[in-house]
Amino acid sequence: MMSDASYRLVPWTLAALLFSALPHALILPMHIFALMIGLLILRFIMHKKVLRMPPNWLKYTMAGVCVVVVLATFHTITGALAGGALLLCMATIKTYEMNTLRDHTALILAAFFIVTSYILDNNAIWVGLYVFIASGLCVFVLLKISAPTVDNQLLFKKAKLFFIYGLPLSIALFILFPRIPGPLWGVPNSAGKATTGISDSMSPGMISDLVKSDALAFRVKFLGKEPNRGQLYWRGPVLHNFDGLKWSAFRNNPLIRNSEDNNNFENPEDINYEVILEPHNQNWLYTLDFAQKLPDQAWLKIDYQVSRSRKISQLTRYSATSNLSIHDNRSRFRGKRLLEIDLALPNNTAKKTRELALEWRKKYKTEEEIVQAALQMFNRDLFSYTLSPKLLDLTNSVDDFLFNTKEGFCEHYASAFVVLMRAAGIPSRVVTGYLGGEKNYLNGYYRIKQSDAHAWAEVYYKNTGWTRVDPTGAIAPERIEQNLESALPDENLGGFFSGNSIFLRLENSWYALNTAYFDWVLDFDADKQKGLMEKLGFKNPDWRATVYILVGGVLTGVMFISFLYWRQSRNLIKEPIQKLYVKFLQILEKDGLTIDSSEGPVDLSLRACEKFPDKSEIIKEFIRNYIESRYYSSADVIQNIKTMKLHLRSF
Amino acid sequence: MPSSIKKKSLPRRLIDRSPKWARKRHAPDKIPYKVSGRRVYIIPTRFGLIFAIAVFALLLGSMNYSNGLAFLLTFILTAVGFVAMHLTNSNLSNLYVEPMLNEAVFSGENALLQIRLWHQDTDRPEVEISHQLALANKAHCCIEENGSVASMHMQTSQRGYLEIDHYMLSTRFPMNMFYAWTIVLQPLRCLVYPKPSDEAPEIFGNSSQSESNKSSNRPGQDDFAGLRDYQWQDSPQHIAWKSYASQDKLLVKQFSESVSKTSMFDIDALSSGNLEIRLSQLCRLILNAEENQQNYGLKLNDTIIEPSNGDTHKHNCLSALATYQLESFSKRGTDI
């Protein structure tokens, strides 16, 4: 049977649970979320006694159905997402059984885990704020459960204390608690989560789809020198294999070195930067051409692609160093086989293209001249740059593009250019990645969005090695020097805020806030903790330093608070009645009556009446009230205090 | 009760032992006593432990996923736990307590032991007072701004002073995560009158009204009869504050009633039964006489209380009965 206190708490607990569960609407499949919210609302209706509570067998059946639904949806019950869904289901069913206060506490504890399961999936800034509010609500409901008879006013007071004392404490813990890096039992990949971004293959239309997305790809902050806009080629997957339509990466790309081989040699032309990469569920990291010092745990492949062994499934920060002026001539020493891959073309395709390439090969002596010829052709022959080109003939896409439609996007140009070069006997490859970035002057971070996705080409000169050639530059140089929007003047990319300076500034502040949040909340790891310790004067800090600071800080805090209490209690008069009495004595003393502390109230009042005969009535009333409240249990203390205050005032 | 058969939990045994321990270590406390923070003990409750385990699980999760936000949530909850500990402790430390004058009861009735509590903080903590012998074991008390009164009920079985030399103050508020308690070594006393016997003995002829018809003025409740000097135990309601203003002397208003009969109850006149039965009979006689507004006196060997009537007189007589031949207790009453 449900106790009365438990009954009154039902709306509170339901509200806390519902509030904690709401963000799951964004990650859970709609049918599961709708089921849960429906059940919670139904529970509330039952609380209002419109409907009767379900019998036990129905609850157990519902619990079983929920497990089956979760299993059928996720094919697992572990992992953050499925586990969170299962927990939410179980908690929802449990709300139909809130008989004791213990049931309520169990539900609130579950709510904390439900919130956490959402955090693991998404930790944007609004989620941080939401979690803060949700946990505050949950803590308040816990407070309410612990003292169901106490009125809300007192509880709010106590909650305020929790806030005042708890917030600095939790921040101190957050900063100082030793962080153990890395996963303890492995992070399961969230099933069925699609992310936008560049993939390791490219077919026509891939990048032009991508640039329609305004989503963030990564953020970059340069430390020291910043390169020109036109040099911001962020290298992603390098594509070697072409099947006539689709470009794909070369699987057995040899790794040539890893971050442990970084040398400490500093070149004055080096560009140092830090990247905050949004999760894209791929292995590679984006670096400027060409990476010199690699990010931690990263490997350099022979085509200068930088990768990690684990997929990037959460916001990741890394720092790297690049040198923009060097060439990649490494492959020269690795035998011919690799270069042969970059010469291969599928048979039976691009016949006209091959003919053109052979023609050029006879006509020009050097590789550079052939490259120039191709670029000039793009520039001269009325090629146009557009996001929505005419559909290509899939059986012979390169010929169709070069000799027929003559309109396309960077991917078309890069692809056609590489095919031309290969046909002309020059090893070449397609590089995908991002170009440019938009600087936020508030915090110095460049934002690179999906709409900055780009594809370009690299050709291999016998003398100098791999060199970047961007055929898009021949058609639409604005794309490289400015941005996509200026390269596509008549096509609206749909930037609502674009061009509006106030919105732009607001947007920039928002991004700056986001970055600060990332810096100080999401990415506060062992390294940053160490940096902070060093700033505080610890040399070579390890976890012990944080423990010292933590313990020392807590002790100091406790001592400080105790000192405040002690000082307060030293000159505090104990009881309200006593307080009034002392006040009364003070007034008498001020008016010239000598006060002897050993004197009892009756004797005192006699003397006072002698001295102030005109006020004797008030003095006596006051003393009577005082004696009565202090020594008789039957007295109405509160009423007496009121009258005493009145007397005191009139006195 | 099945719960009493069940073996007590370790914390419960610890808590139950603490009065013994406190008595050994500390002298009886002053009145009023300000609870010393050094004597407040605190242990986590079952919920506190579960909460700690949950927070630890969150910590492991945050570490595993290296999720800063999850860390933050974990530490917010940790801080909640610490603050709860601090607040639970501060409910008791620096609390002021003093025993109150407890109303006498008849043996067999439940005595009401009252304590006044107040706190210098304006927000009102929730505490419970308890003693192993108390009925219902604990009394809940929310301390109001102007102090409040907590009370324990205790069964009485014999006349005399019911006295406990300590009581326990405990609290789980707020959050119910920690249990803090302290042992206050203040005596709580309640005078227990003998249990009135069911029937009054015939020996004093209490039923007859004929013995004396002359009216005499005796202290009573109804009619104002004059003023006399203030004595201890006079009700403050009877103090003549008006004349106090003019005479600088506390006087008490005396009231008189029309009294028709005077009896002297002598314990030696009762022959039947043992001492306790005779005291019970005397008790019944006094109650009856008071009810009939008679004048009555009491003689217990050397102790003689002159005939009179009224509440104070009744109390004096019944107190004499309650403490008669009980040497171990002083007759002081509860001193404040």
PDB file of C-alpha atoms in Angstrom, chain A residues 77-254:
ATOM      1  CA  ILE A  77      21.253  -4.071 -23.915  1.00  0.00           C
ATOM      2  CA  THR A  78      24.741  -2.812 -23.149  1.00  0.00           C
ATOM      3  CA  GLY A  79      26.432   0.358 -24.303  1.00  0.00           C
ATOM      4  CA  ALA A  80      25.495   3.902 -23.516  1.00  0.00           C
ATOM      5  CA  LEU A  81      22.538   4.185 -25.865  1.00  0.00           C
ATOM      6  CA  ALA A  82      20.839   0.819 -25.442  1.00  0.00           C
ATOM      7  CA  GLY A  83      21.703   0.734 -21.755  1.00  0.00           C
ATOM      8  CA  GLY A  84      20.252   4.189 -21.300  1.00  0.00           C
ATOM      9  CA  ALA A  85      17.114   3.182 -23.164  1.00  0.00           C
ATOM     10  CA  LEU A  86      16.706   0.069 -21.037  1.00  0.00           C
ATOM     11  CA  LEU A  87      17.260   2.042 -17.847  1.00  0.00           C
ATOM     12  CA  LEU A  88      14.673   4.581 -18.955  1.00  0.00           C
ATOM     13  CA  CYS A  89      12.202   1.768 -19.670  1.00  0.00           C
ATOM     14  CA  MET A  90      12.747   0.117 -16.321  1.00  0.00           C
ATOM     15  CA  ALA A  91      12.487   3.409 -14.454  1.00  0.00           C
ATOM     16  CA  THR A  92       9.250   4.184 -16.267  1.00  0.00           C
ATOM     17  CA  ILE A  93       7.733   0.860 -15.281  1.00  0.00           C
ATOM     18  CA  LYS A  94       8.987   1.378 -11.752  1.00  0.00           C
ATOM     19  CA  THR A  95       6.950   4.570 -11.478  1.00  0.00           C
ATOM     20  CA  TYR A  96       3.899   2.316 -11.304  1.00  0.00           C
ATOM     21  CA  GLU A  97       5.266   0.997  -8.048  1.00  0.00           C
ATOM     22  CA  MET A  98       6.102   3.990  -5.886  1.00  0.00           C
ATOM     23  CA  ASN A  99       4.894   2.617  -2.590  1.00  0.00           C
ATOM     24  CA  THR A 100       7.696   3.563  -0.256  1.00  0.00           C
ATOM     25  CA  LEU A 101      10.094   6.445  -0.035  1.00  0.00           C
ATOM     26  CA  ARG A 102      12.834   4.024  -0.999  1.00  0.00           C
ATOM     27  CA  ASP A 103      11.153   3.498  -4.378  1.00  0.00           C
ATOM     28  CA  HIS A 104      11.305   7.226  -4.945  1.00  0.00           C
ATOM     29  CA  THR A 105      15.010   7.457  -4.113  1.00  0.00           C
ATOM     30  CA  ALA A 106      15.744   4.531  -6.433  1.00  0.00           C
ATOM     31  CA  LEU A 107      13.986   6.370  -9.254  1.00  0.00           C
ATOM     32  CA  ILE A 108      15.959   9.557  -8.679  1.00  0.00           C
ATOM     33  CA  LEU A 109      19.224   7.616  -8.690  1.00  0.00           C
ATOM     34  CA  ALA A 110      18.103   6.055 -11.969  1.00  0.00           C
ATOM     35  CA  ALA A 111      17.406   9.557 -13.287  1.00  0.00           C
ATOM     36  CA  PHE A 112      21.050  10.496 -12.678  1.00  0.00           C
ATOM     37  CA  PHE A 113      22.147   7.558 -14.793  1.00  0.00           C
ATOM     38  CA  ILE A 114      19.612   8.359 -17.494  1.00  0.00           C
ATOM     39  CA  VAL A 115      21.012  11.875 -17.734  1.00  0.00           C
ATOM     40  CA  THR A 116      24.532  10.480 -17.907  1.00  0.00           C
ATOM     41  CA  SER A 117      23.672   8.069 -20.680  1.00  0.00           C
ATOM     42  CA  TYR A 118      22.578  11.056 -22.695  1.00  0.00           C
ATOM     43  CA  ILE A 119      25.730  13.026 -21.887  1.00  0.00           C
ATOM     44  CA  LEU A 120      27.861  10.206 -23.240  1.00  0.00           C
ATOM     45  CA  ASP A 121      26.170  10.699 -26.563  1.00  0.00           C
ATOM     46  CA  ASN A 122      26.009  14.440 -26.780  1.00  0.00           C
ATOM     47  CA  ASN A 123      27.804  16.966 -24.656  1.00  0.00           C
ATOM     48  CA  ALA A 124      27.020  20.216 -26.391  1.00  0.00           C
ATOM     49  CA  ILE A 125      26.872  23.334 -24.294  1.00  0.00           C
ATOM     50  CA  TRP A 126      23.093  23.313 -23.969  1.00  0.00           C
ATOM     51  CA  VAL A 127      23.307  19.723 -22.754  1.00  0.00           C
ATOM     52  CA  GLY A 128      25.690  20.898 -20.061  1.00  0.00           C
ATOM     53  CA  LEU A 129      23.208  23.530 -18.988  1.00  0.00           C
ATOM     54  CA  TYR A 130      20.327  21.102 -19.175  1.00  0.00           C
ATOM     55  CA  VAL A 131      22.158  18.524 -17.103  1.00  0.00           C
ATOM     56  CA  PHE A 132      22.909  21.134 -14.486  1.00  0.00           C
ATOM     57  CA  ILE A 133      19.238  22.049 -14.194  1.00  0.00           C
ATOM     58  CA  ALA A 134      18.098  18.432 -14.304  1.00  0.00           C
ATOM     59  CA  SER A 135      20.517  17.370 -11.592  1.00  0.00           C
ATOM     60  CA  GLY A 136      19.431  20.351  -9.514  1.00  0.00           C
ATOM     61  CA  LEU A 137      15.821  19.239  -9.819  1.00  0.00           C
ATOM     62  CA  CYS A 138      16.753  15.664  -8.942  1.00  0.00           C
ATOM     63  CA  VAL A 139      18.716  16.787  -5.885  1.00  0.00           C
ATOM     64  CA  PHE A 140      15.775  18.901  -4.762  1.00  0.00           C
ATOM     65  CA  VAL A 141      13.434  15.940  -5.113  1.00  0.00           C
ATOM     66  CA  LEU A 142      15.892  13.825  -3.108  1.00  0.00           C
ATOM     67  CA  LEU A 143      15.794  16.517  -0.458  1.00  0.00           C
ATOM     68  CA  LYS A 144      12.029  16.408  -0.532  1.00  0.00           C
ATOM     69  CA  ILE A 145      11.973  12.627  -0.248  1.00  0.00           C
ATOM     70  CA  SER A 146      14.294  12.734   2.721  1.00  0.00           C
ATOM     71  CA  ALA A 147      11.985  15.056   4.625  1.00  0.00           C
ATOM     72  CA  PRO A 148       8.472  14.722   3.243  1.00  0.00           C
ATOM     73  CA  THR A 149       6.902  16.535   6.182  1.00  0.00           C
ATOM     74  CA  VAL A 150       9.027  19.639   5.915  1.00  0.00           C
ATOM     75  CA  ASP A 151       7.542  22.550   4.056  1.00  0.00           C
ATOM     76  CA  ASN A 152       8.978  23.632   0.719  1.00  0.00           C
ATOM     77  CA  GLN A 153      10.150  26.963   2.040  1.00  0.00           C
ATOM     78  CA  LEU A 154      12.656  25.385   4.385  1.00  0.00           C
ATOM     79  CA  LEU A 155      13.668  22.930   1.694  1.00  0.00           C
ATOM     80  CA  PHE A 156      14.387  25.779  -0.699  1.00  0.00           C
ATOM     81  CA  LYS A 157      16.550  27.347   1.979  1.00  0.00           C
ATOM     82  CA  LYS A 158      18.474  24.121   2.358  1.00  0.00           C
ATOM     83  CA  ALA A 159      18.699  23.712  -1.394  1.00  0.00           C
ATOM     84  CA  LYS A 160      20.232  27.158  -1.536  1.00  0.00           C
ATOM     85  CA  LEU A 161      22.878  26.024   0.934  1.00  0.00           C
ATOM     86  CA  PHE A 162      23.583  23.007  -1.241  1.00  0.00           C
ATOM     87  CA  PHE A 163      24.065  25.357  -4.140  1.00  0.00           C
ATOM     88  CA  ILE A 164      26.278  27.815  -2.262  1.00  0.00           C
ATOM     89  CA  TYR A 165      28.533  25.223  -0.660  1.00  0.00           C
ATOM     90  CA  GLY A 166      28.244  22.567  -3.313  1.00  0.00           C
ATOM     91  CA  LEU A 167      29.102  24.552  -6.413  1.00  0.00           C
ATOM     92  CA  PRO A 168      32.608  25.679  -5.403  1.00  0.00           C
ATOM     93  CA  LEU A 169      33.268  22.235  -4.001  1.00  0.00           C
ATOM     94  CA  SER A 170      32.252  20.487  -7.190  1.00  0.00           C
ATOM     95  CA  ILE A 171      34.333  22.887  -9.271  1.00  0.00           C
ATOM     96  CA  ALA A 172      37.334  22.266  -7.015  1.00  0.00           C
ATOM     97  CA  LEU A 173      36.819  18.521  -7.323  1.00  0.00           C
ATOM     98  CA  PHE A 174      36.457  18.838 -11.054  1.00  0.00           C
ATOM     99  CA  ILE A 175      39.724  20.714 -11.388  1.00  0.00           C
ATOM    100  CA  LEU A 176      41.729  18.816  -8.827  1.00  0.00           C
ATOM    101  CA  PHE A 177      40.466  15.271  -8.883  1.00  0.00           C
ATOM    102  CA  PRO A 178      43.189  13.102 -10.419  1.00  0.00           C
ATOM    103  CA  ARG A 179      42.256  12.155 -13.957  1.00  0.00           C
ATOM    104  CA  ILE A 180      43.124   8.750 -15.180  1.00  0.00           C
ATOM    105  CA  PRO A 181      43.339   8.934 -18.942  1.00  0.00           C
ATOM    106  CA  GLY A 182      41.901   6.434 -21.326  1.00  0.00           C
ATOM    107  CA  PRO A 183      39.060   3.990 -21.256  1.00  0.00           C
ATOM    108  CA  LEU A 184      38.757   1.446 -18.458  1.00  0.00           C
ATOM    109  CA  TRP A 185      36.782  -1.160 -20.323  1.00  0.00           C
ATOM    110  CA  GLY A 186      36.619   0.131 -23.850  1.00  0.00           C
ATOM    111  CA  VAL A 187      34.156   2.459 -25.420  1.00  0.00           C
ATOM    112  CA  PRO A 188      31.537   0.688 -27.444  1.00  0.00           C
ATOM    113  CA  ASN A 189      30.722   2.313 -30.720  1.00  0.00           C
ATOM    114  CA  SER A 190      27.293   3.766 -30.648  1.00  0.00           C
ATOM    115  CA  ALA A 191      25.291   1.692 -33.061  1.00  0.00           C
ATOM    116  CA  GLY A 192      23.657   3.242 -36.081  1.00  0.00           C
ATOM    117  CA  LYS A 193      24.923   6.746 -35.562  1.00  0.00           C
ATOM    118  CA  ALA A 194      25.458   8.516 -38.833  1.00  0.00           C
ATOM    119  CA  THR A 195      27.894  11.394 -38.980  1.00  0.00           C
ATOM    120  CA  THR A 196      28.446  13.772 -41.829  1.00  0.00           C
ATOM    121  CA  GLY A 197      31.906  14.280 -43.165  1.00  0.00           C
ATOM    122  CA  ILE A 198      34.362  13.186 -45.734  1.00  0.00           C
ATOM    123  CA  SER A 199      34.629   9.460 -46.348  1.00  0.00           C
ATOM    124  CA  ASP A 200      37.469   7.460 -47.812  1.00  0.00           C
ATOM    125  CA  SER A 201      35.909   7.325 -51.247  1.00  0.00           C
ATOM    126  CA  MET A 202      34.641   9.929 -53.648  1.00  0.00           C
ATOM    127  CA  SER A 203      32.065   9.695 -56.367  1.00  0.00           C
ATOM    128  CA  PRO A 204      30.557  12.624 -58.235  1.00  0.00           C
ATOM    129  CA  GLY A 205      28.134  14.500 -56.035  1.00  0.00           C
ATOM    130  CA  MET A 206      29.693  13.375 -52.778  1.00  0.00           C
ATOM    131  CA  ILE A 207      31.329  16.642 -51.870  1.00  0.00           C
ATOM    132  CA  SER A 208      28.633  18.856 -53.349  1.00  0.00           C
ATOM    133  CA  ASP A 209      26.189  17.094 -51.011  1.00  0.00           C
ATOM    134  CA  LEU A 210      28.507  17.705 -48.140  1.00  0.00           C
ATOM    135  CA  VAL A 211      28.938  21.422 -48.702  1.00  0.00           C
ATOM    136  CA  LYS A 212      25.222  21.926 -48.248  1.00  0.00           C
ATOM    137  CA  SER A 213      25.708  21.063 -44.604  1.00  0.00           C
ATOM    138  CA  ASP A 214      26.499  23.863 -42.230  1.00  0.00           C
ATOM    139  CA  ALA A 215      27.747  21.438 -39.599  1.00  0.00           C
ATOM    140  CA  LEU A 216      31.068  21.980 -37.929  1.00  0.00           C
ATOM    141  CA  ALA A 217      33.928  19.733 -39.014  1.00  0.00           C
ATOM    142  CA  PHE A 218      36.659  20.980 -36.732  1.00  0.00           C
ATOM    143  CA  ARG A 219      38.107  24.060 -35.112  1.00  0.00           C
ATOM    144  CA  VAL A 220      41.694  25.204 -35.357  1.00  0.00           C
ATOM    145  CA  LYS A 221      43.762  27.618 -33.402  1.00  0.00           C
ATOM    146  CA  PHE A 222      47.133  28.622 -34.740  1.00  0.00           C
ATOM    147  CA  LEU A 223      49.875  29.108 -32.218  1.00  0.00           C
ATOM    148  CA  GLY A 224      52.050  31.823 -33.556  1.00  0.00           C
ATOM    149  CA  LYS A 225      52.202  32.332 -37.296  1.00  0.00           C
ATOM    150  CA  GLU A 226      48.987  31.995 -39.266  1.00  0.00           C
ATOM    151  CA  PRO A 227      49.113  30.956 -42.910  1.00  0.00           C
ATOM    152  CA  ASN A 228      47.235  32.722 -45.681  1.00  0.00           C
ATOM    153  CA  ARG A 229      43.725  31.662 -46.443  1.00  0.00           C
ATOM    154  CA  GLY A 230      44.711  30.188 -49.753  1.00  0.00           C
ATOM    155  CA  GLN A 231      47.173  27.885 -48.030  1.00  0.00           C
ATOM    156  CA  LEU A 232      44.663  26.307 -45.695  1.00  0.00           C
ATOM    157  CA  TYR A 233      44.454  22.916 -47.356  1.00  0.00           C
ATOM    158  CA  TRP A 234      43.345  20.492 -44.630  1.00  0.00           C
ATOM    159  CA  ARG A 235      44.441  17.095 -45.787  1.00  0.00           C
ATOM    160  CA  GLY A 236      42.008  14.231 -45.385  1.00  0.00           C
ATOM    161  CA  PRO A 237      41.912  10.877 -47.148  1.00  0.00           C
ATOM    162  CA  VAL A 238      44.129  10.516 -50.192  1.00  0.00           C
ATOM    163  CA  LEU A 239      42.456   8.595 -52.992  1.00  0.00           C
ATOM    164  CA  HIS A 240      44.450   6.439 -55.367  1.00  0.00           C
ATOM    165  CA  ASN A 241      42.124   3.932 -56.977  1.00  0.00           C
ATOM    166  CA  PHE A 242      39.720   4.886 -59.744  1.00  0.00           C
ATOM    167  CA  ASP A 243      37.099   2.565 -61.183  1.00  0.00           C
ATOM    168  CA  GLY A 244      35.771   4.928 -63.807  1.00  0.00           C
ATOM    169  CA  LEU A 245      33.288   6.604 -61.524  1.00  0.00           C
ATOM    170  CA  LYS A 246      34.430   6.339 -57.967  1.00  0.00           C
ATOM    171  CA  TRP A 247      37.715   7.171 -56.293  1.00  0.00           C
ATOM    172  CA  SER A 248      38.776   5.183 -53.268  1.00  0.00           C
ATOM    173  CA  ALA A 249      41.664   5.001 -50.846  1.00  0.00           C
ATOM    174  CA  PHE A 250      44.520   2.601 -51.114  1.00  0.00           C
ATOM    175  CA  ARG A 251      44.028   0.066 -48.365  1.00  0.00           C
ATOM    176  CA  ASN A 252      47.529  -1.146 -47.631  1.00  0.00           C
ATOM    177  CA  ASN A 253      49.017   2.226 -47.387  1.00  0.00           C
ATOM    178  CA  PRO A 254      52.312   1.798 -45.544  1.00  0.00           C
TER     179      PRO A 254
END
